[in-house]
Amino acid sequence: MAEKTVIRKATIGGRSFVLRNRDVMRALRNVEPEPIMSHYVVVGLRRFPPKQVISAVTGLDRADFTTHHARRTLMRLGFSAGRHGAMSRASDANAQQAPSASAPERLADRLRPLAGQWVAIKDGDVIHAAESAQALVGWLGRHGQHADSVFRVPDDELAATGLAPL
Amino acid sequence: MRLNFREIPDPGQQTIRARPIIDVVVEGLEIAPQACLLDSGATAIRFGGYVAELCGVDLSDAPEKQIAVGGALVTARMAEVGLLVAGGEDAYSWTAPVWFCDPWTPGFGLLGLTGFFDHFEVTIASYEERIELTPISP
């Protein structure tokens, strides 16, 4: 996740923009991530398709630019990027800075920041997280997605153990 | 059917302990199989009440009782529902009484004796972090 303010000039779809990482985060705050087909960027702990982000921030039609252009633009703003299905791959941005960051990251470790949230898992990856089971299943239905598993990431010992009722 | 343990994070711990958690489709809600802990210490199958809501299970006239979960009393209501577990080439479906509980603090369902362990011969090989399920003919 980006922390300090980063400003970059970018030409996208033949138009010039001045983009700030904070503006991107603000613009995406109330936006529901669409399903990840291949590439994604991480904005505020959530994964978005790069084209969804650039379209939301610039207002451009998604047909006006490519996924790779969107991804590169967002990486220059400091956002991490990855590829669906490459669950063991560290973010491209981090990998460039720290070789050790390319070590495989376990799903359980990636779930830690999502404590208390409902998650949908598909092919060993988190495809969506939501504040309630209803919101999560609603998202799956709206986007025609099938999860392998849904559960709430434990945020305390009771949630983690279940403490069997007799 | 052979399944692997599932790793979920322990709150406040850096260590990760894989557990016998499997995914169960409840009442045909295939887009969202519910993660469930195999729990031979539980007498029955228990889910959060939200699962009944998601699956369209009517609990309005359901048998109801109070049970203790983690030192707190919760209201549990029972319905016979269709369940399905799949792994590899195999899939098993069966009908079982399930208690839907409110409030529900665990992050997953619990598969207990009645409705689960009396439908399957279950091997939990903790050292190898694997589970084997063999359905039992009634």
Short mmCIF file of C-alpha atoms in Angstrom, two decimals:
data_model
loop_
_atom_site.label_atom_id
_atom_site.label_comp_id
_atom_site.label_asym_id
_atom_site.label_seq_id
_atom_site.Cartn_x
_atom_site.Cartn_y
_atom_site.Cartn_z
CA MET A 1 0.00 0.00 0.00
CA ALA A 2 1.29 3.45 -0.86
CA GLU A 3 2.01 5.68 2.15
CA LYS A 4 3.57 8.98 1.14
CA THR A 5 2.18 11.22 -1.56
CA VAL A 6 3.46 10.31 -5.00
CA ILE A 7 2.61 12.50 -8.00
CA ARG A 8 3.13 11.37 -11.60
CA LYS A 9 2.27 12.83 -14.98
CA ALA A 10 0.81 10.29 -17.34
CA THR A 11 -0.58 10.23 -20.85
CA ILE A 12 -3.38 7.74 -21.12
CA GLY A 13 -5.60 7.32 -24.13
CA GLY A 14 -4.01 10.39 -25.71
CA ARG A 15 -4.87 12.64 -22.77
CA SER A 16 -2.55 14.02 -20.12
CA PHE A 17 -3.22 13.55 -16.42
CA VAL A 18 -1.52 14.45 -13.18
CA LEU A 19 -2.17 11.53 -10.86
CA ARG A 20 -1.62 11.32 -7.10
CA ASN A 21 -1.59 8.05 -5.21
CA ARG A 22 -3.80 9.55 -2.49
CA ASP A 23 -6.37 10.58 -5.09
CA VAL A 24 -6.44 7.03 -6.39
CA MET A 25 -7.01 5.65 -2.90
CA ARG A 26 -9.74 8.20 -2.24
CA ALA A 27 -11.47 7.50 -5.55
CA LEU A 28 -11.51 3.76 -4.88
CA ARG A 29 -12.61 3.97 -1.25
CA ASN A 30 -16.27 3.23 -1.97
CA VAL A 31 -15.79 1.28 -5.18
CA GLU A 32 -16.45 -2.45 -5.21
CA PRO A 33 -13.61 -4.38 -6.83
CA GLU A 34 -14.54 -6.29 -9.94
CA PRO A 35 -13.36 -9.88 -10.40
CA ILE A 36 -9.68 -10.27 -11.22
CA MET A 37 -9.20 -11.95 -14.57
CA SER A 38 -5.42 -11.78 -14.66
CA HIS A 39 -3.58 -8.68 -13.49
CA TYR A 40 -4.42 -6.69 -10.38
CA VAL A 41 -3.19 -3.76 -8.33
CA VAL A 42 -3.50 -3.47 -4.57
CA VAL A 43 -5.26 -0.33 -3.36
CA GLY A 44 -5.98 -0.07 0.35
CA LEU A 45 -5.51 -3.83 0.93
CA ARG A 46 -7.99 -4.64 -1.82
CA ARG A 47 -7.21 -5.98 -5.27
CA PHE A 48 -8.61 -4.25 -8.33
CA PRO A 49 -8.29 -4.85 -12.06
CA PRO A 50 -5.87 -2.10 -13.22
CA LYS A 51 -8.27 -0.88 -15.90
CA GLN A 52 -11.05 -0.47 -13.36
CA VAL A 53 -8.80 1.77 -11.27
CA ILE A 54 -7.60 3.97 -14.11
CA SER A 55 -11.11 4.28 -15.49
CA ALA A 56 -12.46 5.26 -12.07
CA VAL A 57 -9.73 7.86 -11.53
CA THR A 58 -9.62 9.41 -15.01
CA GLY A 59 -13.12 8.83 -16.29
CA LEU A 60 -11.69 7.30 -19.44
CA ASP A 61 -13.42 4.49 -21.26
CA ARG A 62 -11.61 1.22 -20.68
CA ALA A 63 -11.32 0.67 -24.41
CA ASP A 64 -9.01 3.71 -24.56
CA PHE A 65 -6.04 2.05 -22.84
CA THR A 66 -4.54 -1.35 -22.16
CA THR A 67 -4.26 -3.33 -18.96
CA HIS A 68 -0.47 -3.12 -19.12
CA HIS A 69 -0.56 0.65 -19.53
CA ALA A 70 -2.88 0.95 -16.55
CA ARG A 71 -0.73 -1.41 -14.51
CA ARG A 72 2.49 0.44 -15.31
CA THR A 73 0.88 3.80 -14.50
CA LEU A 74 -0.31 2.57 -11.11
CA MET A 75 3.01 0.93 -10.27
CA ARG A 76 4.73 4.27 -10.95
CA LEU A 77 2.40 5.72 -8.33
CA GLY A 78 3.70 3.18 -5.84
CA PHE A 79 0.92 0.60 -5.92
CA SER A 80 1.84 -3.05 -5.84
CA ALA A 81 0.77 -5.18 -8.75
CA GLY A 82 0.38 -8.88 -9.21
CA ARG A 83 -1.15 -11.53 -11.35
CA HIS A 84 -4.01 -13.81 -10.44
CA GLY A 85 -2.93 -17.41 -10.11
CA ALA A 86 0.61 -16.39 -9.28
CA MET A 87 -0.25 -16.59 -5.59
CA SER A 88 3.30 -17.32 -4.57
CA ARG A 89 4.67 -14.37 -6.47
CA ALA A 90 5.45 -11.22 -4.55
CA SER A 91 4.29 -7.94 -5.99
CA ASP A 92 6.30 -6.82 -8.98
CA ALA A 93 7.14 -3.54 -7.32
CA ASN A 94 8.39 -5.15 -4.15
CA ALA A 95 10.34 -7.76 -6.03
CA GLN A 96 12.30 -5.04 -7.80
CA GLN A 97 13.25 -3.44 -4.50
CA ALA A 98 13.91 -6.45 -2.33
CA PRO A 99 14.82 -9.84 -3.77
CA SER A 100 13.90 -11.53 -0.51
CA ALA A 101 10.33 -10.33 -0.96
CA SER A 102 9.94 -12.77 -3.83
CA ALA A 103 9.74 -15.66 -1.34
CA PRO A 104 6.36 -17.41 -1.50
CA GLU A 105 3.68 -15.80 0.61
CA ARG A 106 1.25 -18.18 2.25
CA LEU A 107 -2.46 -17.65 1.94
CA ALA A 108 -2.73 -17.55 5.73
CA ASP A 109 -0.30 -14.63 5.85
CA ARG A 110 -2.23 -12.76 3.20
CA LEU A 111 -5.39 -13.30 5.24
CA ARG A 112 -3.96 -11.63 8.36
CA PRO A 113 -4.75 -8.04 7.29
CA LEU A 114 -8.32 -9.18 6.58
CA ALA A 115 -9.05 -10.28 10.17
CA GLY A 116 -12.74 -9.94 10.92
CA GLN A 117 -13.73 -9.80 7.26
CA TRP A 118 -15.51 -12.37 5.17
CA VAL A 119 -13.39 -13.74 2.36
CA ALA A 120 -14.02 -15.80 -0.75
CA ILE A 121 -11.18 -18.11 -1.74
CA LYS A 122 -10.70 -19.45 -5.26
CA ASP A 123 -7.70 -21.48 -6.45
CA GLY A 124 -5.82 -20.63 -3.27
CA ASP A 125 -6.27 -16.90 -3.66
CA VAL A 126 -8.55 -14.30 -2.07
CA ILE A 127 -10.93 -13.15 -4.80
CA HIS A 128 -13.00 -10.83 -2.61
CA ALA A 129 -13.38 -9.65 0.96
CA ALA A 130 -16.43 -8.03 2.51
CA GLU A 131 -17.78 -6.84 5.83
CA SER A 132 -20.58 -9.42 5.91
CA ALA A 133 -21.38 -12.85 4.52
CA GLN A 134 -24.37 -11.36 2.72
CA ALA A 135 -22.23 -8.73 0.99
CA LEU A 136 -19.70 -11.36 0.00
CA VAL A 137 -22.21 -13.78 -1.49
CA GLY A 138 -23.97 -10.85 -3.16
CA TRP A 139 -20.71 -9.90 -4.86
CA LEU A 140 -20.15 -13.49 -6.00
CA GLY A 141 -23.64 -13.62 -7.47
CA ARG A 142 -23.43 -10.24 -9.19
CA HIS A 143 -20.14 -11.07 -10.84
CA GLY A 144 -20.91 -14.69 -11.73
CA GLN A 145 -18.10 -15.96 -9.52
CA HIS A 146 -17.85 -19.33 -7.76
CA ALA A 147 -15.71 -19.50 -4.63
CA ASP A 148 -14.05 -22.66 -3.38
CA SER A 149 -14.56 -21.57 0.20
CA VAL A 150 -16.03 -18.71 2.20
CA PHE A 151 -15.37 -17.91 5.85
CA ARG A 152 -14.64 -15.08 8.23
CA VAL A 153 -10.97 -14.54 8.98
CA PRO A 154 -10.61 -15.02 12.75
CA ASP A 155 -10.01 -11.83 14.69
CA ASP A 156 -9.92 -13.42 18.14
CA GLU A 157 -9.26 -16.78 19.75
CA LEU A 158 -12.93 -17.78 19.90
CA ALA A 159 -13.43 -17.12 16.22
CA ALA A 160 -10.31 -19.13 15.46
CA THR A 161 -11.05 -22.19 17.55
CA GLY A 162 -14.80 -22.49 17.35
CA LEU A 163 -14.87 -23.77 20.95
CA ALA A 164 -17.17 -26.66 20.27
CA PRO A 165 -20.63 -26.44 21.80
CA LEU A 166 -21.67 -29.72 23.40
CA MET B 1 -12.06 -38.69 -0.62
CA ARG B 2 -8.78 -37.16 0.46
CA LEU B 3 -8.55 -33.52 1.51
CA ASN B 4 -5.81 -31.37 2.96
CA PHE B 5 -5.82 -29.39 6.16
CA ARG B 6 -6.42 -25.66 5.77
CA GLU B 7 -4.17 -22.92 7.06
CA ILE B 8 -5.84 -19.94 8.62
CA PRO B 9 -4.08 -17.25 10.65
CA ASP B 10 -4.10 -17.34 14.44
CA PRO B 11 -5.04 -13.92 15.80
CA GLY B 12 -2.08 -12.37 17.56
CA GLN B 13 0.23 -15.25 16.66
CA GLN B 14 2.91 -15.41 14.03
CA THR B 15 2.65 -19.18 13.87
CA ILE B 16 0.17 -20.88 11.57
CA ARG B 17 -1.43 -24.19 12.52
CA ALA B 18 -3.19 -26.01 9.73
CA ARG B 19 -6.55 -27.43 10.80
CA PRO B 20 -9.06 -29.99 9.57
CA ILE B 21 -11.31 -27.56 7.71
CA ILE B 22 -13.34 -28.61 4.67
CA ASP B 23 -15.83 -26.81 2.44
CA VAL B 24 -19.50 -27.76 2.44
CA VAL B 25 -22.14 -26.63 -0.03
CA VAL B 26 -25.32 -25.95 1.93
CA GLU B 27 -28.71 -26.26 0.21
CA GLY B 28 -27.15 -25.98 -3.24
CA LEU B 29 -25.43 -22.62 -2.68
CA GLU B 30 -22.54 -23.67 -4.91
CA ILE B 31 -21.10 -20.21 -5.40
CA ALA B 32 -20.20 -20.05 -1.71
CA PRO B 33 -19.21 -23.34 -0.05
CA GLN B 34 -18.97 -22.82 3.70
CA ALA B 35 -15.67 -23.55 5.40
CA CYS B 36 -16.28 -25.96 8.29
CA LEU B 37 -14.09 -27.31 11.07
CA LEU B 38 -14.28 -31.05 11.69
CA ASP B 39 -15.17 -31.09 15.36
CA SER B 40 -15.71 -34.48 17.00
CA GLY B 41 -16.32 -32.64 20.28
CA ALA B 42 -19.52 -31.13 18.92
CA THR B 43 -22.68 -33.21 19.08
CA ALA B 44 -24.18 -31.73 15.91
CA ILE B 45 -23.59 -29.64 12.80
CA ARG B 46 -23.70 -25.94 13.59
CA PHE B 47 -23.60 -22.89 11.37
CA GLY B 48 -24.15 -19.21 11.91
CA GLY B 49 -27.72 -18.08 11.37
CA TYR B 50 -26.58 -16.06 8.35
CA VAL B 51 -26.03 -19.32 6.44
CA ALA B 52 -29.75 -20.14 6.67
CA GLU B 53 -30.52 -16.66 5.37
CA LEU B 54 -28.08 -16.99 2.47
CA CYS B 55 -29.43 -20.40 1.50
CA GLY B 56 -33.10 -19.54 1.89
CA VAL B 57 -33.69 -21.98 4.73
CA ASP B 58 -36.94 -21.17 6.52
CA LEU B 59 -36.46 -21.29 10.28
CA SER B 60 -39.74 -19.67 11.26
CA ASP B 61 -41.23 -22.86 12.74
CA ALA B 62 -37.94 -24.58 13.46
CA PRO B 63 -37.18 -26.38 16.74
CA GLU B 64 -35.22 -24.02 18.94
CA LYS B 65 -32.93 -24.36 21.93
CA GLN B 66 -30.27 -22.47 23.81
CA ILE B 67 -26.71 -23.75 23.67
CA ALA B 68 -23.46 -22.49 25.14
CA VAL B 69 -20.70 -21.46 22.77
CA GLY B 70 -17.52 -20.14 24.27
CA GLY B 71 -19.23 -19.34 27.56
CA ALA B 72 -22.10 -17.44 25.95
CA LEU B 73 -25.63 -18.63 25.32
CA VAL B 74 -26.78 -18.61 21.72
CA THR B 75 -30.10 -19.46 20.14
CA ALA B 76 -29.93 -22.48 17.87
CA ARG B 77 -32.68 -23.44 15.41
CA MET B 78 -32.70 -26.70 13.51
CA ALA B 79 -33.57 -27.59 9.92
CA GLU B 80 -32.92 -30.61 7.73
CA VAL B 81 -30.78 -29.37 4.86
CA GLY B 82 -28.92 -30.77 1.89
CA LEU B 83 -25.15 -30.82 2.22
CA LEU B 84 -22.43 -31.61 -0.30
CA VAL B 85 -18.71 -32.07 0.06
CA ALA B 86 -16.42 -32.43 -2.94
CA GLY B 87 -12.77 -33.23 -3.46
CA GLY B 88 -10.91 -34.36 -6.54
CA GLU B 89 -13.18 -36.55 -8.64
CA ASP B 90 -15.51 -37.35 -5.77
CA ALA B 91 -18.52 -35.57 -4.36
CA TYR B 92 -20.86 -36.76 -1.62
CA SER B 93 -24.23 -35.29 -0.81
CA TRP B 94 -26.49 -36.08 2.08
CA THR B 95 -29.25 -34.60 4.20
CA ALA B 96 -28.67 -33.80 7.83
CA PRO B 97 -30.09 -31.82 10.73
CA VAL B 98 -28.22 -28.54 11.04
CA TRP B 99 -28.44 -26.10 13.92
CA PHE B 100 -28.26 -22.47 12.84
CA CYS B 101 -27.03 -20.28 15.68
CA ASP B 102 -27.31 -16.60 16.56
CA PRO B 103 -25.10 -14.96 17.52
CA TRP B 104 -22.23 -16.95 16.00
CA THR B 105 -18.63 -15.99 16.68
CA PRO B 106 -16.59 -18.71 14.94
CA GLY B 107 -15.44 -17.78 11.47
CA PHE B 108 -16.70 -21.09 10.06
CA GLY B 109 -19.21 -23.86 10.59
CA LEU B 110 -18.69 -26.87 12.86
CA LEU B 111 -19.23 -30.42 11.64
CA GLY B 112 -20.11 -32.54 14.65
CA LEU B 113 -21.25 -36.07 15.46
CA THR B 114 -24.89 -36.08 14.37
CA GLY B 115 -25.16 -35.37 10.68
CA PHE B 116 -21.49 -35.61 9.81
CA PHE B 117 -19.42 -38.12 11.79
CA ASP B 118 -22.31 -40.59 11.64
CA HIS B 119 -22.34 -40.28 7.82
CA PHE B 120 -18.62 -40.72 7.21
CA GLU B 121 -15.70 -42.76 8.38
CA VAL B 122 -13.27 -39.96 9.07
CA THR B 123 -9.49 -40.11 9.24
CA ILE B 124 -7.71 -37.04 10.55
CA ALA B 125 -4.00 -37.50 9.98
CA SER B 126 -2.71 -34.43 11.74
CA TYR B 127 0.97 -35.21 11.21
CA GLU B 128 0.39 -35.35 7.45
CA GLU B 129 -2.23 -32.59 7.59
CA ARG B 130 -4.75 -34.61 5.61
CA ILE B 131 -8.31 -35.82 5.99
CA GLU B 132 -9.92 -38.89 4.48
CA LEU B 133 -13.68 -39.22 4.23
CA THR B 134 -15.42 -42.46 3.37
CA PRO B 135 -19.22 -42.33 3.28
CA ILE B 136 -21.00 -44.87 5.46
CA SER B 137 -24.08 -46.55 4.09
CA PRO B 138 -26.94 -46.28 6.55
#
